[in-house]
Amino acid sequence: MKTIIYYFTGTGNTLAAARALAEELGGDTKLIPLRRAMHYGGYTPEADAVGIAFPVHFLDMPAIVRQFVFNILFSGTPYIFALATCGERPGGALFRLQELLDEKGYMLSAGFSLLMPENFIGPVDLMGDASRREEKFAAAKARIPEIAAAVRERRVLVPEGSNSAFWKLGGRFTRHLATCVYDTPSRLHATAACNQCRTCERICPTRNISVEKDGVKFGNDCTQCYACIHWCPNGAIEIGGRTKGKTRYHHPDVSIRDMLDQRGE
Ligand SMILES: Cc1cc2nc3c(=O)[nH]c(=O)nc-3n(C[C@H](O)[C@H](O)[C@H](O)COP(=O)(O)O)c2cc1C
């Protein structure tokens, strides 16, 4: 029984969760960064079960994951499942995935959400302290065997989260707030703490960053995963003034090497 799990990650939570799930599933289970699959062109997974793992952004799927799913072609009728990691609430993210697959004539058989440490840096600090993060790691670890059992048994389950209009609207509102009002993509900048180590340039999943003689340049293709902000070893990347002095985070078992692998380098 072959299983493929495609993943996207900004700060490692989703990769760590997908790895744990792959390990629990055992046998012929393969993890593939969806970014890399996209980079090399077409992707038609040949497997009995195909998983899609991603972080929830604004109670929805990140744009890059939507784009990946939009272009995927399945061979045969595999069991399709999803794993969405989130800081507090998955909202309708798994329902949006279900809709998208539906439109393509595929069926999402099960969608699981898993609480992990928050990586969104908002106007208020949502990230919590180290003890809250440890609680989330422990609860997530305890849940993985249950998810693996459901996948192994090919259970058909309603996606987790909520498909209510309230959360749909909330997601759109917060995305609008972050993208248009706080203007996250165009307010990204490197401060004087930058030593031009190029970590941001090398890990950015959309290749949206370049380090040049006259500073760090950010393009127009930011998927708002916050990888550059959290992985900068000098804490030099900020969004306007709103991230200043706020906690940086990445999953302790995920490395910069893993982030490079995600891009296929
Ligand atoms: C731009 C952005 C928006 C987010 N929106 C949500 C959200 O709506 N609900 C939630 O529970 N977590 C939200 N999060 C938190 C992430 O979903 C969570 O920390 C996730 O585990 C990060 O996974 P990663 O490390 O694989 O990127 C958001 C994070 C970012 C960067």
Short mmCIF file of C-alpha atoms and ligand atoms in Angstrom, two decimals:
data_model
loop_
_atom_site.label_atom_id
_atom_site.label_comp_id
_atom_site.label_asym_id
_atom_site.label_seq_id
_atom_site.Cartn_x
_atom_site.Cartn_y
_atom_site.Cartn_z
CA MET A 1 0.00 0.00 0.00
CA LYS A 2 1.69 3.17 -1.15
CA THR A 3 0.97 6.51 0.50
CA ILE A 4 2.26 9.90 -0.59
CA ILE A 5 1.97 12.93 1.69
CA TYR A 6 2.55 16.30 0.01
CA TYR A 7 3.34 19.08 2.47
CA PHE A 8 3.88 22.80 2.66
CA THR A 9 5.45 24.44 5.71
CA GLY A 10 6.54 27.91 6.79
CA THR A 11 8.01 27.26 10.21
CA GLY A 12 8.16 23.46 10.32
CA ASN A 13 4.96 22.59 12.21
CA THR A 14 3.33 20.95 9.23
CA LEU A 15 6.48 19.11 8.22
CA ALA A 16 6.94 17.78 11.77
CA ALA A 17 3.30 16.65 11.87
CA ALA A 18 3.47 15.07 8.41
CA ARG A 19 6.70 13.29 9.36
CA ALA A 20 5.13 11.91 12.52
CA LEU A 21 2.13 10.73 10.54
CA ALA A 22 4.32 9.12 7.88
CA GLU A 23 6.30 7.34 10.56
CA GLU A 24 3.13 6.10 12.24
CA LEU A 25 1.72 4.90 8.92
CA GLY A 26 5.00 3.14 8.19
CA GLY A 27 5.43 0.88 5.16
CA ASP A 28 5.66 2.58 1.82
CA THR A 29 4.87 6.15 2.86
CA LYS A 30 6.65 9.00 1.11
CA LEU A 31 6.80 12.68 2.05
CA ILE A 32 7.09 15.15 -0.83
CA PRO A 33 7.34 18.95 -0.49
CA LEU A 34 4.52 20.25 -2.65
CA ARG A 35 6.67 23.25 -3.54
CA ARG A 36 9.18 20.94 -5.15
CA ALA A 37 6.51 19.01 -7.04
CA MET A 38 5.27 22.34 -8.43
CA HIS A 39 8.78 23.44 -9.35
CA TYR A 40 9.44 20.35 -11.42
CA GLY A 41 6.20 20.67 -13.35
CA GLY A 42 3.33 18.17 -13.41
CA TYR A 43 2.44 15.92 -10.54
CA THR A 44 0.32 12.83 -10.84
CA PRO A 45 0.81 10.87 -7.66
CA GLU A 46 0.66 7.13 -8.15
CA ALA A 47 -0.40 5.87 -4.75
CA ASP A 48 -3.27 4.16 -2.95
CA ALA A 49 -3.56 7.08 -0.54
CA VAL A 50 -2.56 10.71 -1.05
CA GLY A 51 -2.32 13.23 1.79
CA ILE A 52 -2.07 17.01 1.57
CA ALA A 53 -0.61 18.69 4.65
CA PHE A 54 -0.56 22.46 5.10
CA PRO A 55 -0.81 25.26 7.66
CA VAL A 56 -4.08 27.14 8.04
CA HIS A 57 -3.76 30.75 6.91
CA PHE A 58 -6.66 33.10 7.68
CA LEU A 59 -9.04 30.18 8.42
CA ASP A 60 -8.33 28.95 4.87
CA MET A 61 -5.67 27.24 2.75
CA PRO A 62 -2.54 29.22 1.87
CA ALA A 63 -2.61 30.50 -1.72
CA ILE A 64 0.34 28.30 -2.69
CA VAL A 65 -1.50 25.17 -1.52
CA ARG A 66 -4.61 26.19 -3.42
CA GLN A 67 -2.47 26.56 -6.54
CA PHE A 68 -0.92 23.13 -5.95
CA VAL A 69 -4.31 21.44 -5.57
CA PHE A 70 -5.64 23.31 -8.58
CA ASN A 71 -3.01 21.64 -10.75
CA ILE A 72 -2.90 18.16 -9.29
CA LEU A 73 -4.05 15.16 -11.33
CA PHE A 74 -4.71 11.88 -9.62
CA SER A 75 -4.22 8.59 -11.33
CA GLY A 76 -7.01 6.14 -10.43
CA THR A 77 -9.11 6.84 -7.34
CA PRO A 78 -6.80 7.08 -4.37
CA TYR A 79 -7.99 7.72 -0.83
CA ILE A 80 -7.41 11.48 -0.45
CA PHE A 81 -6.90 12.93 3.01
CA ALA A 82 -5.61 16.19 4.45
CA LEU A 83 -3.82 17.37 7.55
CA ALA A 84 -4.13 21.06 8.42
CA THR A 85 -2.02 22.43 11.25
CA CYS A 86 -3.23 25.58 12.97
CA GLY A 87 -2.51 27.77 15.96
CA GLU A 88 -6.04 27.86 17.37
CA ARG A 89 -8.80 27.43 14.77
CA PRO A 90 -8.86 25.71 11.37
CA GLY A 91 -12.08 27.51 10.37
CA GLY A 92 -13.16 26.37 6.91
CA ALA A 93 -9.68 25.53 5.55
CA LEU A 94 -10.45 21.84 5.07
CA PHE A 95 -13.86 22.63 3.61
CA ARG A 96 -12.20 24.93 1.06
CA LEU A 97 -9.95 22.04 0.10
CA GLN A 98 -12.98 19.76 -0.17
CA GLU A 99 -14.70 22.28 -2.48
CA LEU A 100 -11.64 22.62 -4.67
CA LEU A 101 -11.24 18.86 -5.02
CA ASP A 102 -14.95 18.53 -5.68
CA GLU A 103 -14.71 21.00 -8.56
CA LYS A 104 -11.98 18.84 -10.05
CA GLY A 105 -14.11 15.69 -9.69
CA TYR A 106 -12.15 14.26 -6.75
CA MET A 107 -13.28 13.49 -3.23
CA LEU A 108 -11.64 14.51 0.01
CA SER A 109 -12.26 11.45 2.17
CA ALA A 110 -11.03 12.89 5.46
CA GLY A 111 -9.57 16.16 6.72
CA PHE A 112 -7.85 16.38 10.09
CA SER A 113 -6.79 19.50 11.91
CA LEU A 114 -4.00 19.56 14.43
CA LEU A 115 -3.24 22.33 16.92
CA MET A 116 0.41 23.39 16.81
CA PRO A 117 2.25 26.47 18.02
CA GLU A 118 1.07 29.73 16.50
CA ASN A 119 3.41 31.34 13.96
CA PHE A 120 1.29 34.36 13.02
CA ILE A 121 2.70 37.56 14.45
CA GLY A 122 -0.21 39.91 14.78
CA PRO A 123 -0.76 43.30 16.30
CA VAL A 124 -1.35 41.40 19.54
CA ASP A 125 1.04 38.61 20.48
CA LEU A 126 -0.80 35.36 19.80
CA MET A 127 2.24 33.14 19.99
CA GLY A 128 1.96 32.20 23.64
CA ASP A 129 4.79 31.07 25.84
CA ALA A 130 7.02 27.99 25.77
CA SER A 131 4.76 26.01 28.11
CA ARG A 132 1.75 26.52 25.81
CA ARG A 133 3.87 25.33 22.90
CA GLU A 134 4.91 22.22 24.83
CA GLU A 135 1.25 21.47 25.62
CA LYS A 136 0.41 21.67 21.93
CA PHE A 137 3.34 19.41 20.93
CA ALA A 138 2.23 16.79 23.47
CA ALA A 139 -1.42 16.89 22.39
CA ALA A 140 -0.47 16.72 18.70
CA LYS A 141 1.85 13.78 19.31
CA ALA A 142 -0.92 11.96 21.15
CA ARG A 143 -3.34 12.49 18.25
CA ILE A 144 -1.16 11.21 15.43
CA PRO A 145 -1.85 7.47 16.02
CA GLU A 146 -5.61 8.16 15.86
CA ILE A 147 -5.21 9.99 12.53
CA ALA A 148 -2.95 7.24 11.18
CA ALA A 149 -5.54 4.60 12.13
CA ALA A 150 -8.27 6.50 10.28
CA VAL A 151 -6.05 6.77 7.18
CA ARG A 152 -5.06 3.11 7.34
CA GLU A 153 -8.70 2.09 7.61
CA ARG A 154 -9.63 4.51 4.81
CA ARG A 155 -12.32 6.07 6.95
CA VAL A 156 -14.57 8.64 5.28
CA LEU A 157 -15.05 11.56 7.66
CA VAL A 158 -16.46 15.08 7.54
CA PRO A 159 -13.58 17.59 7.45
CA GLU A 160 -12.70 19.03 10.83
CA GLY A 161 -13.28 22.70 11.54
CA SER A 162 -16.29 24.78 10.70
CA ASN A 163 -17.88 25.66 7.41
CA SER A 164 -20.07 28.38 8.88
CA ALA A 165 -20.53 31.74 7.15
CA PHE A 166 -19.14 33.39 10.27
CA TRP A 167 -15.70 31.76 9.89
CA LYS A 168 -15.75 32.17 6.12
CA LEU A 169 -16.32 35.87 6.55
CA GLY A 170 -13.82 36.05 9.41
CA GLY A 171 -11.13 34.44 7.23
CA ARG A 172 -11.75 36.87 4.40
CA PHE A 173 -11.74 39.78 6.80
CA THR A 174 -8.48 38.83 8.50
CA ARG A 175 -6.79 38.09 5.15
CA HIS A 176 -7.92 41.49 3.89
CA LEU A 177 -6.70 43.14 7.07
CA ALA A 178 -3.27 41.50 6.85
CA THR A 179 -2.83 41.88 3.11
CA CYS A 180 -4.40 45.26 2.40
CA VAL A 181 -4.58 47.18 5.66
CA TYR A 182 -1.39 45.98 7.38
CA ASP A 183 -0.01 45.43 3.87
CA THR A 184 2.20 42.56 5.02
CA PRO A 185 3.86 41.73 1.68
CA SER A 186 5.02 45.26 0.92
CA ARG A 187 5.98 46.16 4.47
CA LEU A 188 8.47 43.31 4.73
CA HIS A 189 11.95 44.70 5.20
CA ALA A 190 15.33 43.82 6.66
CA THR A 191 16.69 45.98 9.46
CA ALA A 192 20.26 46.98 10.25
CA ALA A 193 20.59 43.65 12.13
CA CYS A 194 20.79 41.90 8.72
CA ASN A 195 24.26 40.53 7.98
CA GLN A 196 23.33 39.40 4.46
CA CYS A 197 23.60 35.69 5.34
CA ARG A 198 20.97 34.96 2.65
CA THR A 199 18.96 32.54 4.81
CA CYS A 200 15.74 34.33 3.83
CA GLU A 201 16.62 34.23 0.14
CA ARG A 202 17.46 30.53 0.25
CA ILE A 203 14.40 29.30 2.14
CA CYS A 204 11.61 31.49 0.78
CA PRO A 205 9.23 28.96 -0.79
CA THR A 206 8.15 31.34 -3.54
CA ARG A 207 11.67 32.68 -4.29
CA ASN A 208 10.33 36.12 -3.48
CA ILE A 209 13.48 37.42 -1.75
CA SER A 210 16.85 38.40 -3.11
CA VAL A 211 19.82 39.73 -1.19
CA GLU A 212 21.56 42.37 -3.20
CA LYS A 213 24.47 44.76 -2.64
CA ASP A 214 22.09 47.49 -1.61
CA GLY A 215 19.96 45.36 0.67
CA VAL A 216 17.29 42.69 0.86
CA LYS A 217 14.59 42.93 -1.81
CA PHE A 218 11.11 41.50 -1.47
CA GLY A 219 9.09 40.81 -4.64
CA ASN A 220 5.35 40.55 -5.25
CA ASP A 221 4.88 36.83 -4.74
CA CYS A 222 4.72 36.51 -0.95
CA THR A 223 2.47 33.68 0.27
CA GLN A 224 2.62 35.05 3.86
CA CYS A 225 4.07 31.89 5.41
CA TYR A 226 6.35 33.99 7.69
CA ALA A 227 9.31 31.67 7.05
CA CYS A 228 11.70 34.57 6.41
CA ILE A 229 10.69 36.33 9.61
CA HIS A 230 10.97 33.29 11.85
CA TRP A 231 14.08 31.68 10.34
CA CYS A 232 16.27 34.78 10.11
CA PRO A 233 19.10 33.99 12.55
CA ASN A 234 19.40 37.67 13.44
CA GLY A 235 15.71 38.45 13.81
CA ALA A 236 16.29 41.12 11.15
CA ILE A 237 13.10 40.75 9.12
CA GLU A 238 10.09 42.77 10.17
CA ILE A 239 6.66 43.69 8.84
CA GLY A 240 6.58 47.44 9.32
CA GLY A 241 6.85 47.96 13.07
CA ARG A 242 4.31 45.33 14.03
CA THR A 243 6.66 42.36 14.49
CA LYS A 244 9.29 44.32 16.40
CA GLY A 245 10.30 42.70 19.68
CA LYS A 246 7.87 39.81 19.20
CA THR A 247 8.75 36.13 19.58
CA ARG A 248 10.30 34.26 16.65
CA TYR A 249 9.57 30.56 16.37
CA HIS A 250 10.30 27.47 14.35
CA HIS A 251 9.59 23.86 15.13
CA PRO A 252 12.52 22.49 17.16
CA ASP A 253 12.86 19.32 15.04
CA VAL A 254 12.90 21.10 11.71
CA SER A 255 16.09 22.63 10.29
CA ILE A 256 17.11 25.09 7.63
CA ARG A 257 18.25 22.05 5.63
CA ASP A 258 14.61 20.86 5.66
CA MET A 259 13.50 24.27 4.44
CA LEU A 260 15.99 24.07 1.58
CA ASP A 261 14.71 20.58 0.75
CA GLN A 262 11.23 22.02 0.50
CA ARG A 263 12.45 24.20 -2.34
CA GLY A 264 14.37 21.37 -3.96
CA GLU A 265 17.90 22.62 -3.25
C1 LIG B 1 -0.51 34.46 7.74
C2 LIG B 1 -0.93 33.44 8.75
C3 LIG B 1 -2.26 33.23 9.03
C4 LIG B 1 -2.66 32.29 9.98
N1 LIG B 1 -4.00 32.08 10.20
C5 LIG B 1 -4.38 31.16 11.11
C6 LIG B 1 -5.77 30.91 11.34
O1 LIG B 1 -6.65 31.46 10.68
N2 LIG B 1 -6.12 30.02 12.30
C7 LIG B 1 -5.16 29.37 13.06
O2 LIG B 1 -5.52 28.62 13.94
N3 LIG B 1 -3.84 29.56 12.84
C8 LIG B 1 -3.43 30.43 11.89
N4 LIG B 1 -2.09 30.62 11.64
C9 LIG B 1 -1.11 29.82 12.40
C10 LIG B 1 -0.60 28.61 11.62
O3 LIG B 1 -1.65 27.95 10.95
C11 LIG B 1 0.09 27.57 12.53
O4 LIG B 1 1.02 28.15 13.36
C12 LIG B 1 0.70 26.47 11.67
O5 LIG B 1 0.92 25.33 12.46
C13 LIG B 1 2.01 26.90 11.02
O6 LIG B 1 2.50 25.80 10.28
P1 LIG B 1 3.91 25.79 9.55
O7 LIG B 1 4.95 25.90 10.63
O8 LIG B 1 3.96 24.47 8.87
O9 LIG B 1 3.93 26.94 8.61
C14 LIG B 1 -1.67 31.54 10.69
C15 LIG B 1 -0.32 31.76 10.40
C16 LIG B 1 0.05 32.70 9.45
C17 LIG B 1 1.52 32.91 9.17
#
